[in-house]
Short mmCIF file of C-alpha atoms in Angstrom, two decimals:
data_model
loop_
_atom_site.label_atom_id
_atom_site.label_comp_id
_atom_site.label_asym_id
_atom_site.label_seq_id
_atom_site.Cartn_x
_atom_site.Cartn_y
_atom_site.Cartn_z
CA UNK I 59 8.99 19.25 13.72
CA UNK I 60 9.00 19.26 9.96
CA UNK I 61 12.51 20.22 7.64
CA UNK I 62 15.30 18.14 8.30
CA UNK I 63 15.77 15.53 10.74
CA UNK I 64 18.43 16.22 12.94
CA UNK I 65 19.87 12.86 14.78
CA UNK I 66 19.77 14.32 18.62
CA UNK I 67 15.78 13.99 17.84
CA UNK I 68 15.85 10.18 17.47
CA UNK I 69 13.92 8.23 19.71
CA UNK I 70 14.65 7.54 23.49
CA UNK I 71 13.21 3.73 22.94
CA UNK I 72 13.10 1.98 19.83
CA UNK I 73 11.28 -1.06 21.55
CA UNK I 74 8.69 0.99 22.94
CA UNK I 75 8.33 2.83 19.89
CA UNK I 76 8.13 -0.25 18.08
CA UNK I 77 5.30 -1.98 19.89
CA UNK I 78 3.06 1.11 20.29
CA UNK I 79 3.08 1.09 16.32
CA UNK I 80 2.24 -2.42 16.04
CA UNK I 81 -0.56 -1.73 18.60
CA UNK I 82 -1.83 0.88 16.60
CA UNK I 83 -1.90 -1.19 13.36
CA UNK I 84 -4.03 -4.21 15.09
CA UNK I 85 -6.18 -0.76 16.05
CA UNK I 86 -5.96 0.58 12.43
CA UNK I 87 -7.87 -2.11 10.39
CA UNK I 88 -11.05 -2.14 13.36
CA UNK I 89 -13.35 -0.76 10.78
CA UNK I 90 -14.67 2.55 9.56
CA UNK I 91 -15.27 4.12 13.18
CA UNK I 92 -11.87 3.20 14.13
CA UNK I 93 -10.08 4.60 11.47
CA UNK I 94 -12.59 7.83 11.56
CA UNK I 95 -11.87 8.10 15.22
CA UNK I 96 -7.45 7.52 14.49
CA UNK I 97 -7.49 10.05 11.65
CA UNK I 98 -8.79 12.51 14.00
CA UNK I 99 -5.91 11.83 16.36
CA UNK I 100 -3.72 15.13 16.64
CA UNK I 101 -0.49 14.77 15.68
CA UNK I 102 -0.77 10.94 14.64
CA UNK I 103 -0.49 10.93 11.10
CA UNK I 104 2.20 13.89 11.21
CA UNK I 105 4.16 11.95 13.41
CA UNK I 106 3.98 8.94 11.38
CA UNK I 107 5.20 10.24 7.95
CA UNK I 108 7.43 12.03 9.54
CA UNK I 109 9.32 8.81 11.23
CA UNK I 110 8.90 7.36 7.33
CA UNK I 111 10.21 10.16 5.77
CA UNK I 112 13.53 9.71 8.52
CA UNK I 113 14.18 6.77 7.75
CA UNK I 114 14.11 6.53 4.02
CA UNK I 115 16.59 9.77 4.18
CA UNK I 116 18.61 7.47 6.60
CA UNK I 117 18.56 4.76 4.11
CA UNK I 118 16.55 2.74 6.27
CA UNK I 119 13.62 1.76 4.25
CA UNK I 120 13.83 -2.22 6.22
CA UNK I 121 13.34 -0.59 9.58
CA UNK I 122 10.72 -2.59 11.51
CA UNK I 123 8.84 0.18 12.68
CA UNK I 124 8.51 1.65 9.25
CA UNK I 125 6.86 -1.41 8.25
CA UNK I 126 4.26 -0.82 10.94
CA UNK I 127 4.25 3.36 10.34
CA UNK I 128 2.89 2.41 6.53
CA UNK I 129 0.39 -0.87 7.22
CA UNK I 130 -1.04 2.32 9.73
CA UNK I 131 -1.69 4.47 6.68
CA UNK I 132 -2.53 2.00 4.73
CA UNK I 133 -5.40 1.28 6.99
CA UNK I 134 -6.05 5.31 7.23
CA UNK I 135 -6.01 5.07 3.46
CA UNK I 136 -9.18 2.92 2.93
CA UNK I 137 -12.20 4.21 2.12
CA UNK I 138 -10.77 7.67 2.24
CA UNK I 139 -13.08 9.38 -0.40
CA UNK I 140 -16.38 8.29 1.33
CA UNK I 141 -15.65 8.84 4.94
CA UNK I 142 -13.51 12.21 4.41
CA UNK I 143 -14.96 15.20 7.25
CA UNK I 144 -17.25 17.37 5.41
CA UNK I 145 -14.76 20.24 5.55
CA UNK I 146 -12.31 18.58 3.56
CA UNK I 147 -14.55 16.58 1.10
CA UNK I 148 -16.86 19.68 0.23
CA UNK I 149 -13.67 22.19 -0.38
CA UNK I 150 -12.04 19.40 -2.85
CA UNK I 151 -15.28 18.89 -4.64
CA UNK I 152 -16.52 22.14 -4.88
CA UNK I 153 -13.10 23.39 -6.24
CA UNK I 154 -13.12 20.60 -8.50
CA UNK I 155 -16.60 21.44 -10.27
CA UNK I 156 -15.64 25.11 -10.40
CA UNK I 157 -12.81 24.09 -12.83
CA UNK I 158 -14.97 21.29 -14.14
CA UNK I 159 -17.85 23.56 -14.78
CA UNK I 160 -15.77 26.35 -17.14
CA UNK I 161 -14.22 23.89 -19.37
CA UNK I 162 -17.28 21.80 -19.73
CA UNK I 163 -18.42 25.36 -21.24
CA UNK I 164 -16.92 24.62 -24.30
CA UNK I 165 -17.81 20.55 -25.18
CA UNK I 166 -21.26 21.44 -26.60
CA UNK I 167 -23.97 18.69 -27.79
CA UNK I 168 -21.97 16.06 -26.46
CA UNK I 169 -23.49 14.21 -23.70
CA UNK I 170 -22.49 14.73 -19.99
CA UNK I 171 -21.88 11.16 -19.90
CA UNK I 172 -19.90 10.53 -23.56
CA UNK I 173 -16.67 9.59 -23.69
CA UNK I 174 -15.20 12.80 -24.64
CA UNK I 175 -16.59 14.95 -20.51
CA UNK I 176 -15.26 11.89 -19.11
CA UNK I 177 -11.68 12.41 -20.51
CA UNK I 178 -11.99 16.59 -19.68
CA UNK I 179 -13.14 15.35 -16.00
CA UNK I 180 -9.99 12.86 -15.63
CA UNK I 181 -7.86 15.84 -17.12
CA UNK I 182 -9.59 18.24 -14.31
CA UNK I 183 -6.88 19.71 -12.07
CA UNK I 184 -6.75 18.60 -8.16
CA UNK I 185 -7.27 21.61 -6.18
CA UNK I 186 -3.55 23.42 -4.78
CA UNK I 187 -2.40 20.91 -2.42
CA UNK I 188 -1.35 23.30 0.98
CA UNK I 189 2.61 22.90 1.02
CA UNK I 190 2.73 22.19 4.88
CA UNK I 191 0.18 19.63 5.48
CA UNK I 192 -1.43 18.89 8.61
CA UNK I 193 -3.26 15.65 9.73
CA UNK I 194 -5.40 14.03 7.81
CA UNK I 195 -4.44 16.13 4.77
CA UNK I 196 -0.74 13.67 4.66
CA UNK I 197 -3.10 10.76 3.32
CA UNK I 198 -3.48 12.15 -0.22
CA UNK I 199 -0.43 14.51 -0.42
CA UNK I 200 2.12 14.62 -3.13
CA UNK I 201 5.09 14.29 -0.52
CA UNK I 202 3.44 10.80 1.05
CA UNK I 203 2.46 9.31 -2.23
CA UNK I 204 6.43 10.06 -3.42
CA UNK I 205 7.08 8.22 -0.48
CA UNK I 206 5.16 5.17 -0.79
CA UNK I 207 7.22 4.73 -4.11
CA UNK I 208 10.22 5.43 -2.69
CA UNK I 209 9.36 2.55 -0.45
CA UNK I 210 7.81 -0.02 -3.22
CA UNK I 211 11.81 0.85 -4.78
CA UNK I 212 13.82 0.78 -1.68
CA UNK I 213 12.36 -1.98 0.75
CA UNK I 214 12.87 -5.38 0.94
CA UNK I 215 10.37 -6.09 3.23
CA UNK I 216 7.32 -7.72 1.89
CA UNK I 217 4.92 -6.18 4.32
CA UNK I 218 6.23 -2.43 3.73
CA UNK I 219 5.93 -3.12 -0.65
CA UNK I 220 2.21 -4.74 -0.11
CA UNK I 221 0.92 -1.56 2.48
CA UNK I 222 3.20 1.02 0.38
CA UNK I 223 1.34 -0.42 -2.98
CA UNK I 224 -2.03 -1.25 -0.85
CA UNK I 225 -2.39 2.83 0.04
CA UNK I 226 -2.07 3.59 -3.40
CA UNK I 227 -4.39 1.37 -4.23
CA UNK I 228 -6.76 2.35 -1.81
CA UNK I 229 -5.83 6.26 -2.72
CA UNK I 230 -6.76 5.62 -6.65
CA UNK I 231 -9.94 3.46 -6.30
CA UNK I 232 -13.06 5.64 -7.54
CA UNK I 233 -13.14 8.43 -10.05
CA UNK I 234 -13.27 11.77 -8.00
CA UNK I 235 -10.79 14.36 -7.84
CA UNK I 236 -8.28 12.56 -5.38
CA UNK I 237 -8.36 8.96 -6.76
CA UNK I 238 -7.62 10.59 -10.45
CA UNK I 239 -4.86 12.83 -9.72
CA UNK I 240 -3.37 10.87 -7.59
CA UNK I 241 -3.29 7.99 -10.35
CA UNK I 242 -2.16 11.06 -12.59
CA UNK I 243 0.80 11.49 -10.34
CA UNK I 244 2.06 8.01 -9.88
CA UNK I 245 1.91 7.12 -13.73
CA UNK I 246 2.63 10.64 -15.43
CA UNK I 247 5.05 12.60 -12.95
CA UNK I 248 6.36 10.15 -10.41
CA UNK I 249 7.31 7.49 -12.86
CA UNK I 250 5.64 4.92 -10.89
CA UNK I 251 4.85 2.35 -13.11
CA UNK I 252 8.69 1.15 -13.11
CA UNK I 253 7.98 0.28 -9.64
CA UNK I 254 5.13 -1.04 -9.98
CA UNK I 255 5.87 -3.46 -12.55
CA UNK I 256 8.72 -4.67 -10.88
CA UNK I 257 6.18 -5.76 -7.97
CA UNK I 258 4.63 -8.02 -10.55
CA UNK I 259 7.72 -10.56 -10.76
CA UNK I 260 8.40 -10.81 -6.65
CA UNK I 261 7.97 -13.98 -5.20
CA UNK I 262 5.39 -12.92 -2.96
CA UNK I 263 2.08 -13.56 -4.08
CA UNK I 264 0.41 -10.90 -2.04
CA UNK I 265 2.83 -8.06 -3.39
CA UNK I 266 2.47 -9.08 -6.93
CA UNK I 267 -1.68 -8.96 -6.13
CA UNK I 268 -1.61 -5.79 -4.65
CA UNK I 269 0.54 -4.36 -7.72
CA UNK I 270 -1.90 -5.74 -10.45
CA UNK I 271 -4.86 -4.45 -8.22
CA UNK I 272 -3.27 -0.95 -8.25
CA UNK I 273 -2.58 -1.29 -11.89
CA UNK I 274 -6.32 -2.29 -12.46
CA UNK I 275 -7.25 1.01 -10.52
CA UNK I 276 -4.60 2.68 -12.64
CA UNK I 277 -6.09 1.67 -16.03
CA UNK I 278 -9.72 3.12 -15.06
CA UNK I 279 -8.27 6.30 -16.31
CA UNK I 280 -8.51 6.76 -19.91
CA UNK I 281 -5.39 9.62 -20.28
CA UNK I 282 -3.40 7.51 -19.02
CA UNK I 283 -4.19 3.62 -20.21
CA UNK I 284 -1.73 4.34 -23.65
CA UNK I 285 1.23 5.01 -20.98
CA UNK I 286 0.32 1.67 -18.68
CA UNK I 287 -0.35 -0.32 -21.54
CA UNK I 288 2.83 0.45 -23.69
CA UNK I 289 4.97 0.08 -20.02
CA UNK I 290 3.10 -2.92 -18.65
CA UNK I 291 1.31 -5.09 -21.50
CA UNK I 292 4.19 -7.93 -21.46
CA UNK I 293 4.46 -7.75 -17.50
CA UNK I 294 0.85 -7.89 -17.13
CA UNK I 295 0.63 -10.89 -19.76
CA UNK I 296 3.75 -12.61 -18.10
CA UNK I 297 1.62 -13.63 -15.29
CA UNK I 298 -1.27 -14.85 -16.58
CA UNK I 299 -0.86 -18.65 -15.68
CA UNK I 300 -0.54 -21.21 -18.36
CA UNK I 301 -3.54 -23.53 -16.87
CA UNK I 302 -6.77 -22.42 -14.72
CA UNK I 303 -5.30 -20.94 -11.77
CA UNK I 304 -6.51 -23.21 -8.50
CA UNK I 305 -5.58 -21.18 -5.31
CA UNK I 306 -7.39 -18.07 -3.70
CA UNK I 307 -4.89 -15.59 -4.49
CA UNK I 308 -3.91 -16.73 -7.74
CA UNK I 309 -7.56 -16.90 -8.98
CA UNK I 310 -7.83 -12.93 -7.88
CA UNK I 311 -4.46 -11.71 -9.00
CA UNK I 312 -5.08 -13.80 -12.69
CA UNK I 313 -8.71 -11.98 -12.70
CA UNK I 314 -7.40 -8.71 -11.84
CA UNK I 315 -4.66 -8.74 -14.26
CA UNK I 316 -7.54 -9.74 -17.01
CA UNK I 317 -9.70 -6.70 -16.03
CA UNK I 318 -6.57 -4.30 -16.24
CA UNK I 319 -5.89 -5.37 -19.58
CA UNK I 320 -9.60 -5.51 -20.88
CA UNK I 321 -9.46 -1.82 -19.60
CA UNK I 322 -6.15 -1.29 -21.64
CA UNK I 323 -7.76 -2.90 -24.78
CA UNK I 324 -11.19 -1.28 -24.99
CA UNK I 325 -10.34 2.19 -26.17
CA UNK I 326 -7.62 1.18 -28.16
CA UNK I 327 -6.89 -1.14 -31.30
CA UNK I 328 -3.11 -0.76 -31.16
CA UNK I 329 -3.09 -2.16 -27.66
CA UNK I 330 -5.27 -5.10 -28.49
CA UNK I 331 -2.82 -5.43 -31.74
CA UNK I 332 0.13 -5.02 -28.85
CA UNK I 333 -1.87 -8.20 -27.03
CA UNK I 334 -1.80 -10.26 -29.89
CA UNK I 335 1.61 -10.16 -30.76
CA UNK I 336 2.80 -10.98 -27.13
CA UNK I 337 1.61 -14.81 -27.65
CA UNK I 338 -0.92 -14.64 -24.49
CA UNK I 339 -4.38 -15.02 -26.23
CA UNK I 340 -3.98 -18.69 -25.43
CA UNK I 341 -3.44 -18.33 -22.05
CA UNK I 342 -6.46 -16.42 -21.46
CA UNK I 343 -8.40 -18.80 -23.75
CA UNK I 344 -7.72 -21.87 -21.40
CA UNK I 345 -8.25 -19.60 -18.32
CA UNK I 346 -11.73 -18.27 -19.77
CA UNK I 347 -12.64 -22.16 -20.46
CA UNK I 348 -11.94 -23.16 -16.96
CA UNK I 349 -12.71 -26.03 -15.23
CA UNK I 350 -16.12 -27.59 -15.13
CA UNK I 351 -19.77 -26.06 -14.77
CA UNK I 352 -18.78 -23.16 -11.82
CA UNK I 353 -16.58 -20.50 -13.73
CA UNK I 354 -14.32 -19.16 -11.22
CA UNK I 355 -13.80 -14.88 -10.93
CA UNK I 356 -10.60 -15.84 -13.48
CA UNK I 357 -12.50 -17.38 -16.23
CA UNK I 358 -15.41 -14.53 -16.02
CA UNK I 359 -12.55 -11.63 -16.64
CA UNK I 360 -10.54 -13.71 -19.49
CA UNK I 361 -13.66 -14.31 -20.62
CA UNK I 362 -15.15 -10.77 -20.51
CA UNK I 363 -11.73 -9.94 -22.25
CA UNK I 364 -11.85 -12.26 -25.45
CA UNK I 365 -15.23 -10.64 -25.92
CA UNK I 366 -13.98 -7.42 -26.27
CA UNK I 367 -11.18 -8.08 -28.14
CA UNK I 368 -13.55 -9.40 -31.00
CA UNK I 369 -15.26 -5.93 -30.63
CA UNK I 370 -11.98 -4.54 -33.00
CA UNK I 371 -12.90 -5.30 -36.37
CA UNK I 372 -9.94 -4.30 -37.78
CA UNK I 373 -8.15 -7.04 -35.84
CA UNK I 374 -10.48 -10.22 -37.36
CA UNK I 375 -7.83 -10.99 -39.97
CA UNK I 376 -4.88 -11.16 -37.65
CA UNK I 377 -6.69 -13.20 -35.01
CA UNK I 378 -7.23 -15.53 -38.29
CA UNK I 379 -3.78 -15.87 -39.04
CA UNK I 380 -2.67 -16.49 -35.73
CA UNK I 381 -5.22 -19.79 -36.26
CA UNK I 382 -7.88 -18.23 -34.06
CA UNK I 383 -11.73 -18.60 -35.11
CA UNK I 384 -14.45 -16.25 -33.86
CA UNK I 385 -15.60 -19.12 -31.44
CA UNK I 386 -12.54 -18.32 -29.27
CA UNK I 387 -13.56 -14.82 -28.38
CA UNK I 388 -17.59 -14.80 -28.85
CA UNK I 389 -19.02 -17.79 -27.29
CA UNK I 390 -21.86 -18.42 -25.11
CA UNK I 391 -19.80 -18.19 -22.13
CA UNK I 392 -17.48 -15.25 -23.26
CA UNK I 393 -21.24 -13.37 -24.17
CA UNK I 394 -22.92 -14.45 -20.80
CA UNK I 395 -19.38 -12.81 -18.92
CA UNK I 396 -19.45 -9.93 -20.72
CA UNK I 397 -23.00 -8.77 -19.99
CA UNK I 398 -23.36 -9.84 -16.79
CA UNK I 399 -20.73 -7.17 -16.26
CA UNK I 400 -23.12 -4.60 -18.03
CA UNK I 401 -26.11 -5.93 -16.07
#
């Protein structure tokens, strides 16, 4: 039952309980029909969140099942936009262009796709969330993305950071109603980049990937890229490698945190300025020159970065007293990156 959670409701075997929820998370990531098929499971994802939710008010946030409880909705997580029933996907959209439609009432000539509809649409409301959930509805609530955070801040268990970060990840990826307020919540009311930031300097590497992957998702959203990039700019610089990075996960997390910052840069001079003055244009000059004839995904995004920072005039001075030349940022190779993003 939901409300507070009285100790004589505990469970009558922690083993058991244990094992059936690592069961369920092999069972979790078996693809699209799987996770169609689990989501429809009565009472599943209720009971789940709720056994979360106990524990983090028990101050249990290492407990082994909980570990398993959130890699399960993680998993439940993915994809969530595109394989949402009808019922739910059709009732958030159409409430969505309702509000979407009156204020787009008053933009005028502009262009449905300029700059200034996209920045109404990512300041649309999310349709009233219901305040006692049931199901499927848990995966995007405010309550279960609270505690995710709660989680990132309170566990030391590298598993339960990566799924707690990984399901908001997978929650924020796209730009429809639930992957944009949902990224509105965790930067602008749930103080969430704190936590995330802090991911960025663990010694795991897949936490501190995850992290600057839900960053990157994070800084898709022009509202809020000023707030990311005046919390995370020297975080997000700090691990940028000093040489080409060599290993699988390095190469990704080094190409992600390019991307993220390219995002934070475009709109914005005093961010690129902010860039500058950190000292890490020369770290993402050696990463965009790579090694050899194959660039690897980290060169392309340093790369595809340098080119846009050239795009602020106003910055062409500064670059030149810092001793960089044009070269550095608009190159054959920095040129071919950048539009074969555009391509």
């Amino acid at each position: 039952p939901e409300g507070d959670y009285p100790k004589a409701n505990g469970l009558l075997d922690f083993d058991i309980f244990y094992n059936v929820t690592g069961c369920l998370r092999n069972m979790s990531s078996a693809g699209p029909d799987g996770r169609k098929v689990m989501r429809r499971c009565d009472g599943l994802i209720d009971s789940l969140v709720h056994y979360v939710r106990g524990t983090i008010a028990d101050y249990q946030p290492d407990d082994k099942a909980t570990e398993n409880c959130v890699c399960i909705l993680h998993n439940l997580s993915y994809q969530l936009e595109a394989e949402l029933p009808e019922k739910y996907s059709q009732s958030i959209y159409m409430q969505n262009r309702n509000i979407q439609t009156n204020s787009n009432k008053s933009i005028g000539c502009f262009g449905s796709r300029s700059r200034k509809v996209k920045e109404q649409y990512q300041d649309t409301p999310m349709p009233e969330e219901r305040s006692s959930p049931r199901g499927i509805e848990w995966l995007w609530h405010s309550i279960v993305i609270r505690m995710y955070l709660s989680l990132i801040a309170k566990s030391s268990r590298n598993y339960t950071q990566e799924a707690s970060l990984g399901a908001l990840q997978n929650l924020t990826a796209g730009s429809g109603p639930i992957p944009t307020s949902v990224a509105r919540m965790v930067v602008q009311k749930e103080n969430g980049l704190q936590h995330t930031r802090k991911m960025l300097h663990v010694g795991d590497p897949s936490v501190k990937k995850t992290a600057v992957s839900l960053l990157r998702n994070l800084s898709r959203n022009l509202s809020l890229q000023n707030e990311i990039a005046k919390e995370t700019l020297p975080d997000l610089v700090s691990i940028i490698p000093d040489t080409v990075p060599s290993t699988d996960l390095l190469i990704e997390t080094t190409a992600s945190a390019c991307y993220t910052l390219n995002n934070l840069m475009q709109n914005s001079y005093q961010n690129a300025r902010d860039l500058l003055n950190t000292g890490g244009l020369q770290k993402i000059m050696t990463i965009s020159i790579g090694e050899g004839y194959a660039p690897n995904k980290a060169s392309k995004a340093a790369s595809v970065l340098l080119y846009s920072l050239w795009a602020h005039t106003e910055l062409h001075n500064a670059y030149k007293k810092a001793q960089f030349k044009k070269t550095d940022f608009v190159n054959s190779r920095t040129a071919k990156a950048s539009h074969s993003l555009k391509d």
